[in-house]
CSV table of C-alpha atoms in Angstrom, one decimal:
chain,number,residue,atom,x,y,z
A,1,MET,CA,-31.1,-9.2,47.9
A,2,ARG,CA,-28.3,-6.4,47.3
A,3,TYR,CA,-25.5,-8.7,47.1
A,4,ILE,CA,-27.1,-11.3,44.8
A,5,LEU,CA,-27.4,-8.6,42.0
A,6,SER,CA,-23.8,-7.3,42.4
A,7,LEU,CA,-22.8,-10.9,41.8
A,8,PHE,CA,-25.6,-11.2,38.6
A,9,ILE,CA,-24.1,-8.0,37.4
A,10,LEU,CA,-20.5,-9.0,38.1
A,11,LEU,CA,-20.6,-11.9,35.9
A,12,CYS,CA,-22.5,-10.5,33.3
A,13,THR,CA,-19.8,-7.9,33.1
A,14,ALA,CA,-17.4,-10.7,33.2
A,15,PHE,CA,-19.2,-12.7,30.0
A,16,ALA,CA,-20.0,-9.2,28.0
A,17,SER,CA,-15.8,-8.6,28.2
A,18,SER,CA,-14.9,-12.1,27.4
A,19,ALA,CA,-17.2,-12.0,24.5
A,20,SER,CA,-15.4,-8.5,23.4
A,21,VAL,CA,-12.3,-10.6,23.3
A,22,GLN,CA,-13.2,-13.3,21.6
A,23,GLU,CA,-10.7,-14.9,19.2
A,24,ARG,CA,-10.4,-13.8,16.0
A,25,ARG,CA,-8.7,-15.4,13.0
A,26,VAL,CA,-7.7,-14.3,9.4
A,27,ALA,CA,-6.0,-16.1,6.6
A,28,ILE,CA,-4.0,-14.1,4.3
A,29,LEU,CA,-3.4,-14.8,0.8
A,30,VAL,CA,-0.4,-14.7,-0.9
A,31,SER,CA,0.7,-15.3,-4.6
A,32,SER,CA,2.8,-18.5,-5.0
A,33,TYR,CA,3.7,-17.4,-9.5
A,34,GLY,CA,6.9,-16.2,-7.8
A,35,GLU,CA,10.4,-18.3,-8.0
A,36,GLU,CA,14.4,-18.4,-9.4
A,37,GLY,CA,14.0,-16.8,-12.3
A,38,ARG,CA,11.0,-14.9,-11.8
A,39,GLU,CA,11.2,-13.1,-8.2
A,40,ASN,CA,10.2,-9.5,-9.3
A,41,LEU,CA,6.7,-11.4,-9.9
A,42,SER,CA,5.8,-12.6,-6.3
A,43,TYR,CA,4.0,-11.3,-3.6
A,44,ASP,CA,4.9,-8.0,-1.8
A,45,LEU,CA,6.6,-9.0,0.9
A,46,GLU,CA,6.5,-5.5,2.8
A,47,GLU,CA,2.7,-5.6,2.4
A,48,LEU,CA,2.9,-8.7,4.3
A,49,ALA,CA,4.7,-7.3,6.8
A,50,GLN,CA,2.5,-4.5,7.2
A,51,ALA,CA,-0.5,-6.0,7.5
A,52,TYR,CA,0.3,-9.1,9.5
A,53,LEU,CA,1.7,-6.9,11.9
A,54,VAL,CA,-1.2,-5.0,12.4
A,55,LEU,CA,-3.7,-8.0,12.7
A,56,TYR,CA,-1.2,-9.5,14.9
A,57,GLU,CA,-0.6,-7.2,17.5
A,58,ASN,CA,-4.4,-6.8,18.1
A,59,GLY,CA,-4.4,-10.4,18.8
A,60,VAL,CA,-5.9,-11.9,15.6
A,61,LYS,CA,-4.5,-15.0,14.8
A,62,ILE,CA,-3.4,-15.7,11.5
A,63,ASP,CA,-2.9,-18.3,8.7
A,64,ILE,CA,-1.2,-17.5,5.4
A,65,ILE,CA,-2.6,-19.4,2.2
A,66,SER,CA,-1.7,-19.3,-1.2
A,67,PRO,CA,-2.9,-21.4,-4.3
A,68,LYS,CA,-0.3,-23.8,-4.5
A,69,GLY,CA,0.6,-24.4,-1.0
A,70,GLY,CA,4.0,-25.2,0.5
A,71,PRO,CA,6.4,-22.7,0.5
A,72,VAL,CA,6.9,-19.6,-1.0
A,73,LEU,CA,9.5,-17.3,-1.7
A,74,VAL,CA,11.3,-14.7,1.2
A,75,HIS,CA,13.0,-11.9,-0.1
A,76,ASN,CA,15.6,-9.9,2.2
A,77,LYS,CA,15.9,-6.7,0.0
A,78,LYS,CA,14.4,-4.3,2.6
A,79,ASP,CA,16.1,-5.6,5.8
A,80,ASP,CA,17.0,-3.0,6.8
A,81,LEU,CA,13.4,-1.5,7.5
A,82,PRO,CA,12.5,-2.3,11.1
A,83,TYR,CA,9.3,-3.9,10.9
A,84,ILE,CA,10.6,-6.0,8.3
A,85,GLN,CA,12.7,-7.5,11.5
A,86,LYS,CA,10.1,-7.4,13.5
A,87,PHE,CA,7.9,-9.4,11.5
A,88,LYS,CA,10.7,-12.3,10.4
A,89,ASN,CA,12.0,-12.7,14.2
A,90,GLU,CA,9.0,-11.7,16.5
A,91,THR,CA,5.9,-13.0,15.2
A,92,PRO,CA,5.6,-16.8,13.4
A,93,ALA,CA,5.8,-15.2,9.9
A,94,LEU,CA,8.9,-16.7,8.4
A,95,LYS,CA,7.5,-20.5,9.9
A,96,GLN,CA,4.3,-20.1,8.2
A,97,LEU,CA,6.1,-18.4,4.8
A,98,GLY,CA,8.1,-22.0,4.5
A,99,ALA,CA,4.4,-24.0,4.7
A,100,THR,CA,2.0,-21.4,3.3
A,101,LEU,CA,-1.5,-24.2,3.2
A,102,ALA,CA,-2.5,-24.5,0.3
A,103,SER,CA,-6.1,-22.4,-0.8
A,104,ASP,CA,-8.0,-25.7,-1.5
A,105,THR,CA,-7.5,-27.1,2.0
A,106,VAL,CA,-9.0,-24.6,3.8
A,107,THR,CA,-12.7,-23.0,3.8
A,108,SER,CA,-14.0,-19.7,4.4
A,109,GLU,CA,-15.6,-21.6,8.4
A,110,ASP,CA,-12.6,-21.5,9.4
A,111,TYR,CA,-11.8,-17.9,9.0
A,112,ASP,CA,-13.6,-14.7,10.2
A,113,GLY,CA,-12.3,-13.0,7.2
A,114,ILE,CA,-9.7,-12.6,4.7
A,115,LEU,CA,-6.6,-10.5,3.5
A,116,VAL,CA,-5.3,-10.8,0.4
A,117,VAL,CA,-1.9,-9.4,0.0
A,118,GLY,CA,-0.5,-7.4,-3.6
A,119,GLY,CA,2.8,-7.9,-5.6
A,120,ASP,CA,2.7,-8.6,-9.9
A,121,GLY,CA,2.5,-12.8,-8.4
A,122,ALA,CA,-0.9,-11.0,-7.4
A,123,MET,CA,-2.4,-11.1,-11.1
A,124,PHE,CA,-0.7,-14.4,-12.3
A,125,ASP,CA,-2.2,-16.8,-10.4
A,126,LEU,CA,-4.6,-15.5,-7.9
A,127,PRO,CA,-7.2,-14.8,-10.2
A,128,VAL,CA,-7.5,-18.2,-12.6
A,129,HIS,CA,-6.3,-20.8,-9.6
A,130,GLU,CA,-10.3,-21.8,-9.0
A,131,PRO,CA,-9.7,-23.0,-5.2
A,132,THR,CA,-8.6,-19.8,-4.5
A,133,THR,CA,-12.0,-18.3,-6.2
A,134,PHE,CA,-13.9,-20.7,-4.8
A,135,LEU,CA,-12.8,-19.9,-1.6
A,136,ILE,CA,-12.9,-16.2,-1.7
A,137,ASN,CA,-16.2,-17.0,-3.5
A,138,GLU,CA,-17.1,-18.6,0.2
A,139,PHE,CA,-16.5,-15.5,2.2
A,140,ALA,CA,-18.9,-13.1,-0.3
A,141,ALA,CA,-21.5,-16.2,0.4
A,142,ILE,CA,-21.6,-15.7,4.0
A,143,ASN,CA,-20.8,-12.0,4.0
A,144,LYS,CA,-17.9,-12.7,6.1
A,145,PRO,CA,-15.0,-9.3,5.4
A,146,ILE,CA,-12.9,-9.7,2.1
A,147,THR,CA,-9.9,-7.2,2.0
A,148,ALA,CA,-8.0,-6.9,-1.3
A,149,VAL,CA,-4.5,-4.4,-1.5
A,150,CYS,CA,-2.8,-3.4,-4.1
A,151,HIS,CA,-2.4,-5.9,-7.1
A,152,GLY,CA,-4.5,-8.2,-4.6
A,153,PRO,CA,-8.1,-7.3,-6.2
A,154,ALA,CA,-7.0,-9.3,-8.8
A,155,ALA,CA,-8.2,-12.1,-6.7
A,156,LEU,CA,-11.1,-10.7,-7.1
A,157,VAL,CA,-11.7,-10.1,-10.6
A,158,ASN,CA,-13.6,-14.0,-11.4
A,159,ALA,CA,-15.3,-13.9,-7.8
A,160,LYS,CA,-19.2,-14.3,-7.9
A,161,ALA,CA,-21.3,-12.5,-5.4
A,162,ALA,CA,-24.4,-15.4,-4.1
A,163,ASP,CA,-26.8,-14.6,-6.7
A,164,GLY,CA,-23.8,-15.3,-9.5
A,165,SER,CA,-23.2,-11.7,-10.5
A,166,TYR,CA,-19.8,-10.2,-10.1
A,167,LEU,CA,-18.1,-10.3,-7.1
A,168,VAL,CA,-17.3,-6.4,-7.6
A,169,SER,CA,-19.9,-5.3,-9.3
A,170,GLY,CA,-21.9,-2.0,-8.8
A,171,ARG,CA,-19.1,-1.8,-5.5
A,172,HIS,CA,-16.8,0.9,-4.5
A,173,VAL,CA,-13.7,-0.7,-5.5
A,174,ASN,CA,-9.8,0.4,-5.3
A,175,SER,CA,-6.6,-1.4,-6.4
A,176,PHE,CA,-3.1,-0.2,-8.1
A,177,THR,CA,-4.1,2.5,-11.2
A,178,ASN,CA,-3.3,2.4,-14.4
A,179,LEU,CA,-1.3,5.1,-13.7
A,180,GLU,CA,0.6,3.3,-11.3
A,181,GLU,CA,1.1,0.5,-13.4
A,182,GLN,CA,2.6,2.7,-15.5
A,183,ALA,CA,5.5,4.6,-14.1
A,184,PHE,CA,6.0,2.1,-11.8
A,185,GLY,CA,5.6,-1.3,-13.8
A,186,GLY,CA,8.2,-1.1,-16.4
A,187,ASP,CA,10.1,-4.3,-15.5
A,188,VAL,CA,6.7,-6.2,-15.8
A,189,ILE,CA,3.9,-4.5,-17.3
A,190,ASP,CA,4.1,-5.3,-20.8
A,191,GLN,CA,3.6,-9.4,-19.2
A,192,LEU,CA,1.0,-8.7,-17.1
A,193,PRO,CA,-2.2,-10.4,-18.3
A,194,PHE,CA,-4.3,-7.0,-18.4
A,195,LEU,CA,-4.5,-4.2,-15.8
A,196,LEU,CA,-6.1,-4.2,-12.4
A,197,GLU,CA,-7.8,-0.5,-13.3
A,198,ASP,CA,-9.4,-1.5,-16.3
A,199,LYS,CA,-10.2,-5.5,-15.2
A,200,LEU,CA,-12.6,-4.1,-12.5
A,201,LYS,CA,-14.4,-1.7,-14.5
A,202,GLU,CA,-15.2,-4.3,-17.2
A,203,ARG,CA,-16.8,-6.3,-13.9
A,204,GLY,CA,-19.3,-3.3,-13.0
A,205,ALA,CA,-16.5,-1.7,-10.5
A,206,ILE,CA,-17.4,1.3,-9.2
A,207,TYR,CA,-13.5,2.2,-9.1
A,208,MET,CA,-12.4,5.0,-6.6
A,209,LYS,CA,-8.4,6.3,-6.6
A,210,ASN,CA,-6.2,8.5,-5.1
A,211,ALA,CA,-3.7,10.4,-6.7
A,212,PRO,CA,-0.5,8.2,-7.6
A,213,MET,CA,1.4,6.7,-4.7
A,214,LEU,CA,-1.2,8.2,-2.4
A,215,PRO,CA,-3.3,5.7,0.1
A,216,TYR,CA,-6.3,5.4,-0.2
A,217,VAL,CA,-8.9,2.8,1.1
A,218,ALA,CA,-12.5,1.9,0.0
A,219,VAL,CA,-14.7,0.4,1.9
A,220,ASP,CA,-18.5,-0.8,0.8
A,221,GLY,CA,-19.8,-3.1,3.3
A,222,SER,CA,-17.3,-5.9,4.1
A,223,LEU,CA,-15.5,-5.6,0.6
A,224,ILE,CA,-12.2,-3.4,2.0
A,225,THR,CA,-9.4,-2.9,-1.1
A,226,ALA,CA,-7.0,-0.6,-0.8
A,227,GLN,CA,-5.0,1.5,-3.5
A,228,ASN,CA,-0.9,1.0,-2.8
A,229,PRO,CA,0.9,-0.1,-0.2
A,230,MET,CA,1.0,3.0,1.3
A,231,ALA,CA,-2.3,1.6,2.9
A,232,VAL,CA,-2.1,-1.5,3.6
A,233,ALA,CA,-1.9,-0.6,7.2
A,234,ASN,CA,-5.2,1.3,7.0
A,235,ALA,CA,-6.9,-1.7,5.0
A,236,ALA,CA,-6.2,-3.9,8.0
A,237,GLU,CA,-7.2,-2.1,10.6
A,238,ALA,CA,-10.3,-1.5,8.3
A,239,LEU,CA,-10.6,-5.1,8.8
A,240,LEU,CA,-10.6,-5.2,12.5
A,241,VAL,CA,-13.3,-3.0,12.8
A,242,GLN,CA,-15.4,-5.2,10.6
A,243,LEU,CA,-14.3,-8.0,12.8
A,244,GLY,CA,-15.3,-6.0,15.9
A,245,ILE,CA,-12.1,-5.3,17.3
A,246,THR,CA,-11.0,-1.5,18.1
A,247,PRO,CA,-7.4,-1.1,16.5
A,248,LYS,CA,-4.6,-0.7,18.8
A,249,GLU,CA,-2.5,3.1,18.5
A,250,ARG,CA,0.5,2.9,16.7
A,251,GLN,CA,3.3,4.1,15.2
A,252,LEU,CA,3.1,4.5,11.9
A,253,PHE,CA,5.2,2.7,9.4
A,254,LYS,CA,7.6,5.3,7.9
A,255,ASP,CA,6.5,4.9,4.3
A,256,GLU,CA,2.9,4.8,5.5
A,257,ALA,CA,3.2,8.4,7.8
A,258,THR,CA,5.4,9.9,5.1
A,259,MET,CA,2.7,9.7,2.3
A,260,LYS,CA,0.3,10.6,5.3
A,261,LEU,CA,2.2,13.4,5.2
A,262,VAL,CA,2.2,14.5,1.3
A,263,GLN,CA,-1.4,13.6,1.7
A,264,GLU,CA,-2.6,16.6,4.2
A,265,ALA,CA,0.2,18.7,2.5
A,266,ARG,CA,-1.7,18.6,-0.8
A,267,ILE,CA,-4.5,20.2,0.7
A,268,SER,CA,-3.4,22.5,3.3
A,269,GLY,CA,-0.1,23.5,1.9
A,270,PRO,CA,3.4,22.3,1.4
A,271,TYR,CA,4.3,24.1,4.7
A,272,LEU,CA,3.5,21.1,6.3
A,273,ILE,CA,6.6,19.1,4.9
A,274,ASP,CA,8.9,21.8,6.3
A,275,VAL,CA,7.3,22.0,9.6
A,276,ALA,CA,7.3,18.2,10.1
A,277,LEU,CA,10.7,17.4,8.8
A,278,LYS,CA,11.9,20.0,11.5
A,279,LYS,CA,9.8,18.6,14.1
A,280,SER,CA,10.2,15.1,13.7
A,281,PRO,CA,12.4,14.2,11.1
A,282,GLU,CA,13.2,10.0,12.5
A,283,LEU,CA,9.5,9.4,11.6
A,284,TYR,CA,9.9,9.8,8.1
A,285,ASP,CA,11.5,8.5,5.0
A,286,LEU,CA,13.4,10.7,3.0
A,287,ASN,CA,14.1,8.6,-0.9
A,288,TYR,CA,9.9,7.9,-0.2
A,289,LEU,CA,9.6,11.4,0.0
A,290,ALA,CA,12.0,12.4,-3.4
A,291,LEU,CA,10.2,9.4,-5.6
A,292,TYR,CA,7.1,10.7,-5.0
A,293,GLY,CA,8.3,14.8,-5.3
A,294,PHE,CA,9.7,13.1,-8.7
A,295,TYR,CA,7.0,11.5,-10.4
A,296,SER,CA,4.1,13.1,-8.6
A,297,TYR,CA,4.5,16.0,-11.1
A,298,LYS,CA,4.8,14.3,-14.6
A,299,LEU,CA,2.2,11.8,-13.5
A,300,ALA,CA,-0.6,15.1,-13.0
A,301,GLU,CA,-3.1,15.1,-15.5
A,302,SER,CA,-4.3,19.0,-15.1
A,303,ASP,CA,-2.5,22.2,-15.2
A,304,GLU,CA,-4.1,23.2,-11.8
A,305,ALA,CA,-2.3,19.3,-10.5
A,306,LYS,CA,0.5,20.3,-12.2
A,307,LYS,CA,1.0,23.3,-10.1
A,308,LEU,CA,0.3,21.7,-6.8
A,309,GLU,CA,2.7,19.2,-7.5
A,310,LEU,CA,5.5,21.3,-8.1
A,311,GLU,CA,4.9,23.2,-4.7
A,312,ILE,CA,5.3,20.0,-3.1
A,313,MET,CA,8.4,19.2,-5.2
A,314,GLN,CA,10.1,22.2,-4.5
A,315,ALA,CA,9.5,21.8,-0.4
A,316,VAL,CA,11.0,18.1,-0.8
A,317,SER,CA,14.2,19.7,-3.0
A,318,ARG,CA,15.1,21.9,0.6
A,319,HIS,CA,15.3,18.7,2.6
A,320,PHE,CA,16.7,15.8,-0.2
A,321,SER,CA,19.6,16.4,-3.2
A,322,HIS,CA,20.3,14.2,-5.9
A,323,PRO,CA,20.8,15.6,-9.6
A,324,MET,CA,18.1,13.6,-11.1
A,325,TYR,CA,15.8,15.3,-8.8
A,326,SER,CA,17.5,18.7,-9.5
A,327,TYR,CA,17.0,17.5,-13.1
A,328,GLY,CA,13.7,16.7,-12.8
A,329,LEU,CA,12.7,20.4,-10.6
A,330,ILE,CA,14.2,22.5,-13.6
A,331,GLU,CA,12.5,21.3,-15.4
A,332,ALA,CA,8.9,21.8,-14.2
A,333,LEU,CA,10.0,25.0,-13.3
A,334,ASN,CA,10.7,25.9,-16.4
A,335,GLU,CA,7.6,24.6,-18.1
A,336,GLN,CA,5.7,26.4,-15.9
A,337,GLY,CA,6.7,29.7,-16.6
A,338,TYR,CA,10.0,30.4,-13.8
A,339,PRO,CA,12.4,31.0,-15.7
A,340,ASP,CA,14.7,32.5,-13.3
A,341,LYS,CA,13.4,30.0,-10.4
A,342,ALA,CA,15.2,27.2,-12.8
A,343,HIS,CA,18.2,29.1,-13.5
A,344,ALA,CA,18.8,28.6,-9.6
A,345,GLU,CA,18.5,25.7,-9.0
A,346,PHE,CA,20.5,25.1,-12.1
A,347,ASN,CA,23.8,27.2,-10.8
A,348,ARG,CA,22.8,25.6,-7.4
A,349,ALA,CA,22.9,21.7,-8.7
A,350,THR,CA,25.8,21.8,-11.1
A,351,THR,CA,28.3,23.3,-8.2
A,352,MET,CA,27.1,20.3,-6.2
A,353,TYR,CA,26.9,18.0,-9.3
A,354,PRO,CA,29.5,19.5,-11.5
A,355,GLU,CA,29.8,15.8,-13.0
A,356,SER,CA,26.3,15.2,-13.8
A,357,GLN,CA,26.0,15.1,-17.6
A,358,GLU,CA,21.6,15.2,-17.3
A,359,LEU,CA,22.2,18.5,-15.7
A,360,GLN,CA,24.9,19.5,-18.0
A,361,SER,CA,22.1,19.0,-20.4
A,362,LEU,CA,20.0,21.2,-19.7
A,363,ARG,CA,22.0,24.3,-20.0
A,364,THR,CA,20.6,25.5,-23.6
A,365,LEU,CA,17.9,26.4,-21.5
A,366,PHE,CA,20.0,29.3,-19.9
A,367,GLU,CA,21.7,30.5,-23.1
């Protein structure tokens, strides 16, 4: 009897284990809009790569779909990034990008969830392509997870819930913000059919957001939305949880780790930047750190926020040097009432970059 009971327990355990690792399949939706001559209006390859790798390395089967189907653009601008190399050379992704599945050839029954990648192209075809909207409606009707990142939530603006209301109405939703669009979308903002933050609010969304460039993921039931490229991997992990998968431990992508560090420094103090770069500089991207420092002060919307961003900006300046960064720092120091610090930075920067006309133009501040 004891032997039979032990065998029964063993069989139950084996069955539970096999059920827990049941294969999951996710559709990743990308824009078809980018073509030669409008490469900047495509899907975001870095977002795709990060989301794909997080899902792939957790055993999820992936199909890449697009409104038109067939091949989509694949840029090589970031081929120096290790994770892009891994994405291109160690997964089936490139083959799939050469033959994406058309939205009207798949159904929600084929997948356990869908993830919509951003990029400016998402603003043009995803909201108005009826089969794509119909597919998202199908996922919503059966309450399967829908994840959309950065500009990806553009695919949701015309999607409907089962009761006919807009899918985002009354739900916590996040996306690329107006401030981020104004700061970083200068080459395309005049071409966009709408501003995504405004359109989501118009559709009744309870709009959530973080400061520009910092990660944020909103989860409302089976709807997962993320603010910008820095939040893509987190959103993919949130999707894994919805699929019943415990995300594996992983090393953060450099851009992701950099903005996570900034977020922590804004809460606990900019000294964290110095500590992190002293301990493990290889984990972070100084260019992203400098990008944040350069723009964050200008985008801050209150005096209190400006003071905090200036502290971050000063911390970054201890590890990164460029004449335009110094230009911004000098202006910020002077505006916040630190003329001596501004003058000291001016002297340091003009000694390092004597040919910089931008820096020389600030000389009148100290005469």
